[in-house]
Short mmCIF file of C-alpha atoms and ligand atoms in Angstrom, two decimals:
data_model
loop_
_atom_site.label_atom_id
_atom_site.label_comp_id
_atom_site.label_asym_id
_atom_site.label_seq_id
_atom_site.Cartn_x
_atom_site.Cartn_y
_atom_site.Cartn_z
CA MET Y 1 15.54 -22.77 78.15
CA SER Y 2 17.49 -20.26 76.64
CA ASP Y 3 21.04 -21.11 75.42
CA PRO Y 4 23.44 -18.47 76.93
CA TYR Y 5 25.86 -19.34 73.96
CA ALA Y 6 23.15 -18.22 71.74
CA ALA Y 7 22.48 -15.18 73.58
CA ARG Y 8 26.24 -14.16 73.78
CA SER Y 9 26.53 -14.29 69.83
CA ASP Y 10 23.42 -12.83 69.61
CA LEU Y 11 24.55 -9.65 71.37
CA ASP Y 12 28.46 -9.92 70.06
CA TRP Y 13 26.58 -9.85 66.51
CA GLU Y 14 24.42 -6.82 67.79
CA LEU Y 15 27.27 -4.93 68.76
CA ALA Y 16 29.44 -5.49 65.52
CA VAL Y 17 26.19 -4.50 63.56
CA GLU Y 18 25.98 -1.54 65.57
CA SER Y 19 29.67 -0.32 65.05
CA ILE Y 20 28.81 -0.84 61.51
CA ALA Y 21 25.75 1.20 61.77
CA LEU Y 22 27.59 3.95 63.77
CA ARG Y 23 30.40 4.53 61.10
CA ILE Y 24 27.67 4.68 58.45
CA ARG Y 25 25.65 7.45 60.40
CA TRP Y 26 28.80 9.54 61.12
CA PHE Y 27 30.02 9.26 57.44
CA GLY Y 28 26.53 10.44 56.36
CA LEU Y 29 26.55 13.57 59.02
CA ILE Y 30 29.76 14.56 57.60
CA VAL Y 31 28.69 14.26 54.08
CA GLY Y 32 25.44 16.22 54.79
CA TYR Y 33 27.60 18.77 56.77
CA LEU Y 34 29.93 19.26 53.36
CA LEU Y 35 26.69 18.74 51.20
CA VAL Y 36 24.77 21.81 53.06
CA ASN Y 37 27.97 24.25 53.86
CA ALA Y 38 31.01 23.89 51.81
CA LEU Y 39 29.88 22.09 48.30
CA ASP Y 40 26.47 22.89 47.41
CA PRO Y 41 25.14 25.92 49.17
CA VAL Y 42 21.34 26.13 49.49
CA GLU Y 43 18.89 28.56 50.87
CA ASN Y 44 17.63 26.61 53.84
CA ARG Y 45 21.18 26.39 55.31
CA PRO Y 46 20.45 27.11 58.85
CA TYR Y 47 17.54 24.76 59.04
CA LEU Y 48 19.26 21.94 57.58
CA ASN Y 49 22.27 22.64 59.76
CA GLY Y 50 19.63 22.28 62.39
CA ILE Y 51 18.29 19.17 61.79
CA LEU Y 52 21.91 17.66 61.29
CA THR Y 53 22.84 18.75 64.55
CA LEU Y 54 19.54 17.03 65.81
CA GLY Y 55 20.77 14.19 63.85
CA ALA Y 56 24.44 14.31 65.36
CA VAL Y 57 23.21 14.65 69.16
CA TYR Y 58 21.11 11.23 68.18
CA ALA Y 59 24.67 9.87 66.83
CA LEU Y 60 26.49 10.79 70.07
CA PHE Y 61 23.57 8.88 72.31
CA ASP Y 62 24.14 5.79 69.94
CA LEU Y 63 28.28 6.31 70.40
CA ALA Y 64 27.94 6.48 74.21
CA TRP Y 65 25.94 3.81 74.25
CA HIS Y 66 28.47 1.71 71.95
CA TRP Y 67 31.24 2.26 74.32
CA ARG Y 68 29.31 1.03 77.18
CA GLY Y 69 28.91 -2.45 75.05
CA LYS Y 70 25.24 -1.69 74.51
CA ALA Y 71 23.18 -0.87 71.51
CA PHE Y 72 21.18 2.52 71.60
CA LEU Y 73 17.23 2.08 71.42
CA SER Y 74 17.68 -1.48 70.28
CA ARG Y 75 14.23 -2.20 72.07
CA THR Y 76 12.52 0.09 69.81
CA PRO Y 77 13.70 -0.19 66.57
CA LEU Y 78 10.69 1.08 64.52
CA PHE Y 79 10.93 4.45 66.74
CA VAL Y 80 14.13 4.50 65.20
CA SER Y 81 13.27 3.88 61.54
CA LEU Y 82 10.44 6.86 62.12
CA MET Y 83 12.97 9.20 63.59
CA GLU Y 84 15.14 8.38 60.46
CA ALA Y 85 12.53 8.24 57.84
CA LEU Y 86 11.12 12.09 59.50
CA PHE Y 87 14.88 13.01 59.52
CA ILE Y 88 15.65 12.03 55.82
CA GLY Y 89 12.20 13.56 54.35
CA LEU Y 90 12.79 17.09 56.77
CA LEU Y 91 16.11 17.40 55.35
CA SER Y 92 14.88 16.62 51.75
CA HIS Y 93 12.33 19.04 52.40
CA PHE Y 94 14.58 21.94 53.16
CA ASP Y 95 17.23 20.97 50.46
CA ARG Y 96 15.94 20.44 47.04
CA GLY Y 97 12.98 18.18 47.39
CA LEU Y 98 12.25 15.09 45.58
CA ASP Y 99 15.98 15.44 43.76
CA SER Y 100 17.61 15.95 46.85
CA PRO Y 101 21.07 13.91 47.53
CA PHE Y 102 19.58 13.42 51.13
CA ARG Y 103 17.02 10.84 49.81
CA TYR Y 104 20.19 8.68 49.11
CA TYR Y 105 20.10 8.23 52.87
CA TYR Y 106 16.80 6.18 52.76
CA PHE Y 107 18.75 3.57 51.03
CA LEU Y 108 21.66 3.56 54.08
CA SER Y 109 19.10 3.56 56.40
CA LEU Y 110 17.09 0.41 54.85
CA LEU Y 111 20.72 -1.35 54.77
CA VAL Y 112 21.88 -0.63 58.03
CA CYS Y 113 18.39 -1.61 59.21
CA ALA Y 114 18.09 -5.13 57.44
CA ILE Y 115 21.71 -6.14 58.87
CA ARG Y 116 20.58 -5.28 62.22
CA TYR Y 117 16.68 -6.07 62.72
CA SER Y 118 14.13 -9.00 61.10
CA PRO Y 119 12.83 -8.81 57.61
CA ALA Y 120 9.33 -7.72 59.23
CA VAL Y 121 11.33 -4.50 60.78
CA THR Y 122 13.16 -3.76 57.49
CA TYR Y 123 9.82 -4.17 55.84
CA SER Y 124 8.31 -1.68 58.08
CA THR Y 125 10.98 0.84 57.69
CA TYR Y 126 10.57 0.70 54.18
CA ALA Y 127 7.17 1.40 54.50
CA MET Y 128 8.04 4.11 56.37
CA HIS Y 129 10.34 5.75 54.11
CA SER Y 130 8.03 5.35 51.53
CA MET Y 131 5.55 7.39 52.90
CA SER Y 132 7.87 9.88 54.10
CA TYR Y 133 8.84 9.91 50.33
CA SER Y 134 5.71 10.57 49.21
CA MET Y 135 4.92 12.99 51.70
CA LEU Y 136 7.54 15.01 50.28
CA ALA Y 137 6.40 14.40 46.88
CA LEU Y 138 2.82 15.84 47.85
CA SER Y 139 4.23 18.70 49.73
CA HIS Y 140 6.57 19.69 46.79
CA GLY Y 141 3.40 19.13 44.34
CA LEU Y 142 3.69 16.43 41.56
CA ILE Y 143 3.57 18.74 38.77
CA ASP Y 144 4.51 16.60 35.46
CA ARG Y 145 4.66 13.05 34.71
CA GLY Y 146 8.20 12.80 35.01
CA ASP Y 147 7.95 13.48 39.06
CA ILE Y 148 5.56 10.75 39.19
CA VAL Y 149 7.68 8.38 37.52
CA SER Y 150 10.94 9.19 39.49
CA LEU Y 151 8.66 8.59 42.72
CA ILE Y 152 7.66 5.37 41.49
CA LEU Y 153 11.06 4.85 40.46
CA MET Y 154 12.45 5.95 43.97
CA LEU Y 155 9.71 3.52 45.38
CA VAL Y 156 10.80 0.61 43.47
CA PHE Y 157 14.51 0.99 43.98
CA MET Y 158 14.20 1.63 47.71
CA GLY Y 159 11.88 -1.81 47.85
CA TRP Y 160 14.46 -3.96 45.61
CA GLY Y 161 17.16 -2.49 48.01
CA THR Y 162 15.12 -3.49 50.84
CA TRP Y 163 14.67 -7.24 49.57
CA ALA Y 164 18.23 -7.69 48.40
CA GLY Y 165 19.60 -6.21 52.05
CA THR Y 166 17.24 -8.38 53.96
CA SER Y 167 18.71 -11.25 51.90
CA LEU Y 168 21.99 -10.79 51.99
CA ALA Y 169 21.64 -9.94 55.91
CA LEU Y 170 19.90 -13.18 56.52
CA LEU Y 171 22.18 -15.15 54.95
CA ILE Y 172 25.21 -13.58 56.80
CA ARG Y 173 23.21 -13.91 60.16
CA GLU Y 174 22.53 -17.79 59.28
CA THR Y 175 26.32 -18.24 58.49
CA GLY Y 176 27.36 -16.59 61.49
CA ARG Y 177 24.98 -18.48 63.58
CA LYS Y 178 26.32 -21.65 61.74
CA LEU Y 179 29.96 -21.06 63.02
CA THR Y 180 29.02 -20.31 65.93
CA ASP Y 181 27.44 -23.79 66.62
CA LEU Y 182 30.38 -25.19 64.75
CA ASN Y 183 32.68 -23.36 66.86
CA HIS Y 184 30.80 -24.57 70.36
CA GLU Y 185 30.67 -28.08 68.88
CA LEU Y 186 34.50 -28.06 68.49
CA GLU Y 187 34.76 -26.59 71.75
CA VAL Y 188 32.74 -29.69 73.42
CA ARG Y 189 34.82 -32.01 71.16
CA ILE Y 190 38.05 -30.57 72.33
CA GLU Y 191 36.98 -30.82 75.74
CA ARG Y 192 36.25 -34.51 75.57
CA ARG Y 193 39.27 -35.67 73.66
CA THR Y 194 41.37 -33.52 76.37
CA ARG Y 195 39.59 -35.39 79.08
CA GLU Y 196 39.71 -38.91 77.34
CA LEU Y 197 43.25 -38.19 76.80
CA GLN Y 198 43.94 -37.36 80.66
CA GLN Y 199 41.99 -40.28 81.71
CA SER Y 200 43.76 -42.85 79.87
CA GLN Y 201 47.18 -41.32 80.76
CA ALA Y 202 45.97 -41.73 84.36
CA LEU Y 203 45.03 -45.32 83.71
CA LEU Y 204 48.69 -45.64 82.56
CA VAL Y 205 50.40 -43.80 85.11
CA GLN Y 206 48.40 -46.46 87.58
CA GLN Y 207 49.27 -49.23 85.87
CA GLU Y 208 52.87 -48.38 85.72
CA LYS Y 209 53.12 -48.07 89.37
CA GLN Y 210 51.46 -51.00 89.75
CA ALA Y 211 54.22 -53.04 87.66
CA ALA Y 212 57.12 -51.10 89.37
CA PHE Y 213 55.72 -51.88 92.75
CA GLY Y 214 55.17 -55.44 91.57
CA LEU Y 215 58.64 -55.55 90.55
CA LEU Y 216 60.32 -54.10 93.67
CA ALA Y 217 58.15 -56.69 95.78
CA ALA Y 218 59.27 -59.65 93.56
CA GLY Y 219 62.87 -58.49 94.21
CA ILE Y 220 62.39 -58.18 97.82
CA ALA Y 221 60.78 -61.62 98.31
CA HIS Y 222 63.45 -63.44 96.44
CA GLU Y 223 66.32 -61.55 98.43
CA VAL Y 224 64.54 -62.21 102.27
CA GLY Y 225 62.72 -65.24 100.78
CA ASN Y 226 66.11 -67.44 100.36
CA PRO Y 227 67.76 -66.31 103.68
CA LEU Y 228 64.51 -66.92 105.38
CA ALA Y 229 64.38 -70.60 103.88
CA ALA Y 230 67.37 -70.97 104.94
CA ILE Y 231 67.54 -69.76 108.45
CA SER Y 232 63.69 -72.16 108.43
CA SER Y 233 65.48 -75.16 107.52
CA LEU Y 234 68.69 -74.60 110.12
CA VAL Y 235 65.88 -73.96 113.03
CA GLN Y 236 64.43 -77.29 111.97
CA LEU Y 237 67.75 -79.25 111.89
CA MET Y 238 68.59 -77.66 115.23
CA ASN Y 239 65.16 -78.73 116.85
CA ARG Y 240 66.00 -82.20 115.86
CA LYS Y 241 68.48 -82.34 118.29
CA GLU Y 242 68.66 -83.66 121.90
CA LEU Y 243 68.18 -80.23 123.56
CA GLU Y 244 66.65 -78.75 126.88
CA PRO Y 245 62.85 -78.82 126.50
CA GLU Y 246 62.60 -74.99 127.02
CA MET Y 247 64.77 -74.74 123.87
CA HIS Y 248 62.52 -76.56 121.86
CA ASP Y 249 59.83 -74.38 122.59
CA ARG Y 250 61.66 -71.20 121.75
CA LEU Y 251 62.67 -72.84 118.36
CA ALA Y 252 58.94 -73.87 117.82
CA LEU Y 253 58.58 -69.79 118.72
CA VAL Y 254 61.34 -68.69 116.23
CA ASP Y 255 59.83 -71.15 113.34
CA GLU Y 256 56.29 -69.96 113.86
CA GLN Y 257 57.64 -66.12 113.36
CA LEU Y 258 59.55 -67.37 110.45
CA ILE Y 259 56.55 -68.84 108.96
CA ARG Y 260 54.63 -65.56 109.39
CA ILE Y 261 57.14 -63.89 107.74
CA GLN Y 262 56.99 -66.08 104.51
CA LYS Y 263 53.29 -65.82 104.62
CA THR Y 264 53.23 -62.22 104.16
CA LEU Y 265 56.10 -62.17 101.62
CA ARG Y 266 53.96 -64.39 99.82
CA GLU Y 267 50.67 -62.17 100.25
CA LEU Y 268 52.88 -59.23 98.83
CA VAL Y 269 53.84 -61.06 96.28
CA GLU Y 270 50.30 -62.24 95.26
CA PHE Y 271 48.94 -58.98 95.29
CA SER Y 272 51.53 -57.00 93.39
CA ARG Y 273 52.07 -59.36 90.63
CA PRO Y 274 50.71 -57.81 87.09
CA GLY Y 275 46.87 -57.63 87.29
CA ASN Y 276 45.34 -60.60 85.85
CA ASN Y 277 42.04 -59.83 83.79
CA GLU Y 278 41.15 -63.48 83.07
CA ILE Y 279 37.75 -63.68 83.89
CA ARG Y 280 36.68 -66.79 86.10
CA THR Y 281 34.16 -67.99 88.60
CA THR Y 282 34.90 -66.49 91.84
CA ASP Y 283 33.36 -66.23 95.09
CA LEU Y 284 32.96 -62.67 96.08
CA HIS Y 285 33.51 -63.24 99.56
CA GLU Y 286 36.98 -64.31 99.08
CA VAL Y 287 37.58 -61.69 96.92
CA ILE Y 288 36.81 -59.49 100.19
CA GLU Y 289 38.58 -61.32 102.58
CA ASN Y 290 41.80 -61.45 100.39
CA ALA Y 291 41.12 -57.77 100.13
CA LEU Y 292 41.07 -57.70 104.18
CA ASN Y 293 43.99 -60.00 104.65
CA ILE Y 294 46.38 -57.63 102.81
CA ALA Y 295 44.74 -54.61 104.18
CA LYS Y 296 46.03 -55.85 107.85
CA TYR Y 297 49.23 -54.76 107.14
CA TYR Y 298 48.22 -51.27 106.20
CA LYS Y 299 49.34 -48.87 109.13
CA ARG Y 300 46.50 -47.29 109.24
CA LYS Y 301 44.89 -50.32 110.28
CA LYS Y 302 45.86 -50.28 113.97
CA GLY Y 303 42.63 -49.54 116.59
CA LYS Y 304 40.16 -49.85 113.87
CA LYS Y 305 37.27 -52.89 113.51
CA ILE Y 306 36.25 -54.14 110.03
CA GLU Y 307 33.29 -56.13 110.33
CA THR Y 308 31.75 -58.14 107.42
CA HIS Y 309 28.20 -59.24 107.09
CA TYR Y 310 27.59 -61.62 104.08
CA SER Y 311 24.64 -62.52 102.31
CA GLN Y 312 24.29 -66.19 101.84
CA GLU Y 313 22.54 -66.24 98.57
CA ILE Y 314 25.39 -64.61 96.50
CA PRO Y 315 25.92 -67.17 93.54
CA HIS Y 316 29.69 -67.05 92.32
CA LEU Y 317 30.53 -64.43 89.46
CA GLN Y 318 32.23 -64.51 86.26
CA ILE Y 319 34.53 -61.83 86.87
CA ALA Y 320 38.36 -60.83 86.47
CA ARG Y 321 39.00 -61.44 89.90
CA ASP Y 322 42.32 -59.12 90.82
CA ARG Y 323 40.78 -56.47 89.09
CA VAL Y 324 37.69 -56.63 91.85
CA LEU Y 325 40.32 -57.33 94.40
CA GLN Y 326 42.26 -54.03 93.86
CA VAL Y 327 38.74 -52.33 93.98
CA PHE Y 328 37.44 -53.38 97.32
CA LEU Y 329 41.15 -53.14 98.74
CA ASN Y 330 41.14 -49.50 97.60
CA LEU Y 331 37.75 -49.02 99.07
CA VAL Y 332 39.34 -50.81 102.38
CA LEU Y 333 42.39 -48.43 102.76
CA ASN Y 334 40.27 -45.20 101.58
CA ALA Y 335 37.89 -46.27 104.64
CA LEU Y 336 40.81 -46.75 106.78
CA ASP Y 337 42.36 -43.46 105.82
CA ALA Y 338 39.06 -41.49 106.60
CA THR Y 339 38.61 -43.12 110.32
CA GLU Y 340 40.12 -42.53 113.55
CA GLU Y 341 41.52 -45.04 116.17
CA GLY Y 342 38.30 -47.15 117.32
CA GLY Y 343 36.54 -46.68 114.23
CA THR Y 344 34.65 -49.29 112.59
CA ILE Y 345 34.33 -50.11 108.71
CA LEU Y 346 31.16 -52.41 107.68
CA ILE Y 347 31.27 -54.67 104.56
CA SER Y 348 28.11 -56.25 103.30
CA THR Y 349 26.58 -58.31 100.29
CA GLU Y 350 23.36 -58.29 98.99
CA LEU Y 351 21.63 -59.88 96.01
CA THR Y 352 19.24 -57.66 94.63
CA ASP Y 353 17.20 -58.78 91.38
CA ASP Y 354 19.90 -59.96 89.35
CA LYS Y 355 22.97 -58.22 90.79
CA VAL Y 356 25.20 -58.46 93.73
CA ARG Y 357 25.85 -55.34 95.87
CA CYS Y 358 28.84 -54.97 97.93
CA THR Y 359 28.58 -51.82 100.44
CA PHE Y 360 31.27 -50.49 102.23
CA LYS Y 361 30.72 -48.17 105.05
CA ASP Y 362 32.72 -46.35 107.69
CA ASP Y 363 32.02 -43.90 110.35
CA GLY Y 364 35.17 -41.68 109.54
CA HIS Y 365 35.10 -37.90 108.75
CA GLY Y 366 33.07 -38.09 105.19
CA ILE Y 367 33.18 -36.44 102.18
CA SER Y 368 31.89 -32.96 101.83
CA PRO Y 369 29.15 -32.07 98.83
CA GLU Y 370 31.92 -30.12 96.97
CA ARG Y 371 34.42 -33.06 97.18
CA GLN Y 372 31.73 -35.37 96.15
CA ILE Y 373 31.35 -34.02 92.83
CA GLN Y 374 35.26 -34.70 91.89
CA LEU Y 375 35.54 -38.12 93.64
CA PHE Y 376 35.75 -40.31 90.42
CA GLU Y 377 37.82 -37.91 88.64
CA PRO Y 378 42.12 -38.91 87.95
CA TYR Y 379 44.01 -37.09 90.27
CA PHE Y 380 41.66 -36.05 92.77
CA THR Y 381 42.80 -36.21 96.40
CA THR Y 382 43.17 -34.85 99.40
CA LYS Y 383 45.68 -36.92 101.17
CA PRO Y 384 49.26 -35.67 101.31
CA THR Y 385 50.47 -38.58 100.10
CA GLY Y 386 47.64 -39.56 97.89
CA THR Y 387 47.50 -40.09 93.99
CA GLY Y 388 43.89 -39.45 93.41
CA LEU Y 389 43.92 -42.58 91.31
CA GLY Y 390 41.89 -45.18 93.03
CA LEU Y 391 38.40 -44.30 92.66
CA PHE Y 392 39.18 -43.16 89.40
CA VAL Y 393 40.52 -46.83 88.50
CA SER Y 394 38.05 -48.90 90.59
CA LYS Y 395 35.13 -47.15 88.44
CA ASN Y 396 37.05 -47.91 85.22
CA ILE Y 397 37.19 -51.41 86.17
CA VAL Y 398 33.92 -51.79 87.49
CA GLU Y 399 31.95 -50.23 84.71
CA GLY Y 400 34.43 -52.23 82.59
CA MET Y 401 32.59 -55.48 83.99
CA GLY Y 402 29.29 -53.86 83.56
CA GLY Y 403 28.85 -52.92 86.91
CA ARG Y 404 28.59 -49.89 89.19
CA ILE Y 405 30.63 -47.92 91.83
CA ARG Y 406 28.85 -44.86 93.48
CA LEU Y 407 29.08 -42.91 96.89
CA GLU Y 408 25.67 -43.74 98.32
CA HIS Y 409 25.94 -40.96 100.85
CA SER Y 410 28.52 -39.25 103.16
CA HIS Y 411 28.31 -36.96 105.86
CA PRO Y 412 30.71 -36.39 108.99
CA GLY Y 413 30.04 -40.26 110.76
CA THR Y 414 28.92 -42.05 108.05
CA THR Y 415 30.22 -42.38 104.08
CA VAL Y 416 28.58 -45.16 102.07
CA PHE Y 417 30.22 -46.91 98.90
CA SER Y 418 28.50 -49.53 96.90
CA VAL Y 419 30.07 -51.44 93.96
CA THR Y 420 27.43 -53.60 91.87
CA LEU Y 421 28.05 -56.02 89.80
CA PRO Y 422 25.81 -58.01 87.34
CA THR Y 423 25.08 -61.76 88.11
P1 ADP G 1 43.81 -41.32 96.93
O1 ADP G 1 43.38 -42.51 98.18
O2 ADP G 1 44.76 -41.68 96.58
O3 ADP G 1 43.36 -39.82 97.50
P2 ADP G 1 40.92 -42.28 95.78
O4 ADP G 1 40.37 -42.09 94.30
O5 ADP G 1 41.10 -43.44 96.01
O6 ADP G 1 42.73 -41.72 95.73
O7 ADP G 1 40.07 -41.09 96.53
C1 ADP G 1 40.14 -39.81 96.32
C2 ADP G 1 39.80 -38.96 97.70
O8 ADP G 1 38.66 -39.11 97.58
C3 ADP G 1 40.25 -38.93 98.83
O9 ADP G 1 41.39 -38.47 98.57
C4 ADP G 1 39.60 -38.92 99.72
O10 ADP G 1 39.34 -37.69 99.98
C5 ADP G 1 38.05 -39.03 99.47
N1 ADP G 1 37.25 -40.16 99.94
C6 ADP G 1 37.39 -41.68 99.33
N2 ADP G 1 36.93 -42.51 99.84
C7 ADP G 1 36.60 -41.54 101.17
C8 ADP G 1 36.10 -42.21 102.13
N3 ADP G 1 35.60 -43.46 102.59
N4 ADP G 1 35.79 -41.33 103.42
C9 ADP G 1 36.46 -40.13 103.16
N5 ADP G 1 36.99 -39.71 102.06
C10 ADP G 1 37.01 -40.58 100.94
#
């Protein structure tokens, strides 16, 4: 599979090089016009101006393409080299032949070619330019040894320039690529760190919330618990007295309700005390029952049925009980939130290989495929008063125990979450 990042950097490189090539080309043309028309008047001036103008037309196309963010004729580099060999050869021919200053254009052309294309293309261009210059020498008739020597020297220097230009360009290209890779790596690292930071911050927020809630619950339990205990003693005292039988019944009813309130308070305190990470032998079904016991106070529990289907093979597990309770409670509360009155939630357990699997199934509104991807991300919530931390924290807890929590499937009418724990 091609790396889009590399492809983008290739295009950036091509455009950057193209802009250098463009400037070199225009500068060459201006120098050419000056040479022909001002500095060094020659007899073939109209021809030379014509050839230079053809070059200028090509450079205009090149410029137009560049402005559109593209490289002109980038797929046919050898054709461009051929045109340049012809262009420089003709300019030199109509100028002063082998000694024409236009012969230096060969070097510029090779340099641009080296930074734009592969070494193979650059060496092929060198071959074309060598042929162009040799034909120029032939068309002007090599007369003495001096001409042959300058022809050979020119070919050697062009070859030399090609070699140097190609090596340098390769080095720059390689360095550029490495820098791009490093940059890419850095971006990935920063992204990972940011995510980690966000996650630990989310965990911290959750812990703080729980601590604050614990403090509040303990306060309420204390404030309400003491008067309740006093009322309860009074009721019992009164009950010992001689009263009408009907009165005894009523007092028994009051006492029953008081016991119920005390039990609720105990459960509230039990649930909100700081999470205990202690690993101990735990009966998973007892934890589920505990979670359901707390969930029954949830306002959205009304009119909904919770069924359990426990496997008798589940062994006791070595787990942090309170943490698992937090996970189960969160899954149950989410299921209650998702279902309408009359809805059903089914919790079942099973033993598979060396793992225990608990599934939480509800017949609620389901989760759309786009939301399923974000489900375990911190702060992802669709509820007006949600925190979006429940599933994220649950995932952390379960994975911290070597287990797995996942959404098995979800569509309107059925949502199934599963928690798998090692035995
Ligand atoms: P919160 O309950 O605060 O929104 P959670 O992390 O527990 O945070 O849940 C994130 C979101 O996942 C919920 O807002 C809800 O949109 C979706 N979700 C979780 N469980 C269920 C479920 N059983 N049915 C439908 N949606 C659910």
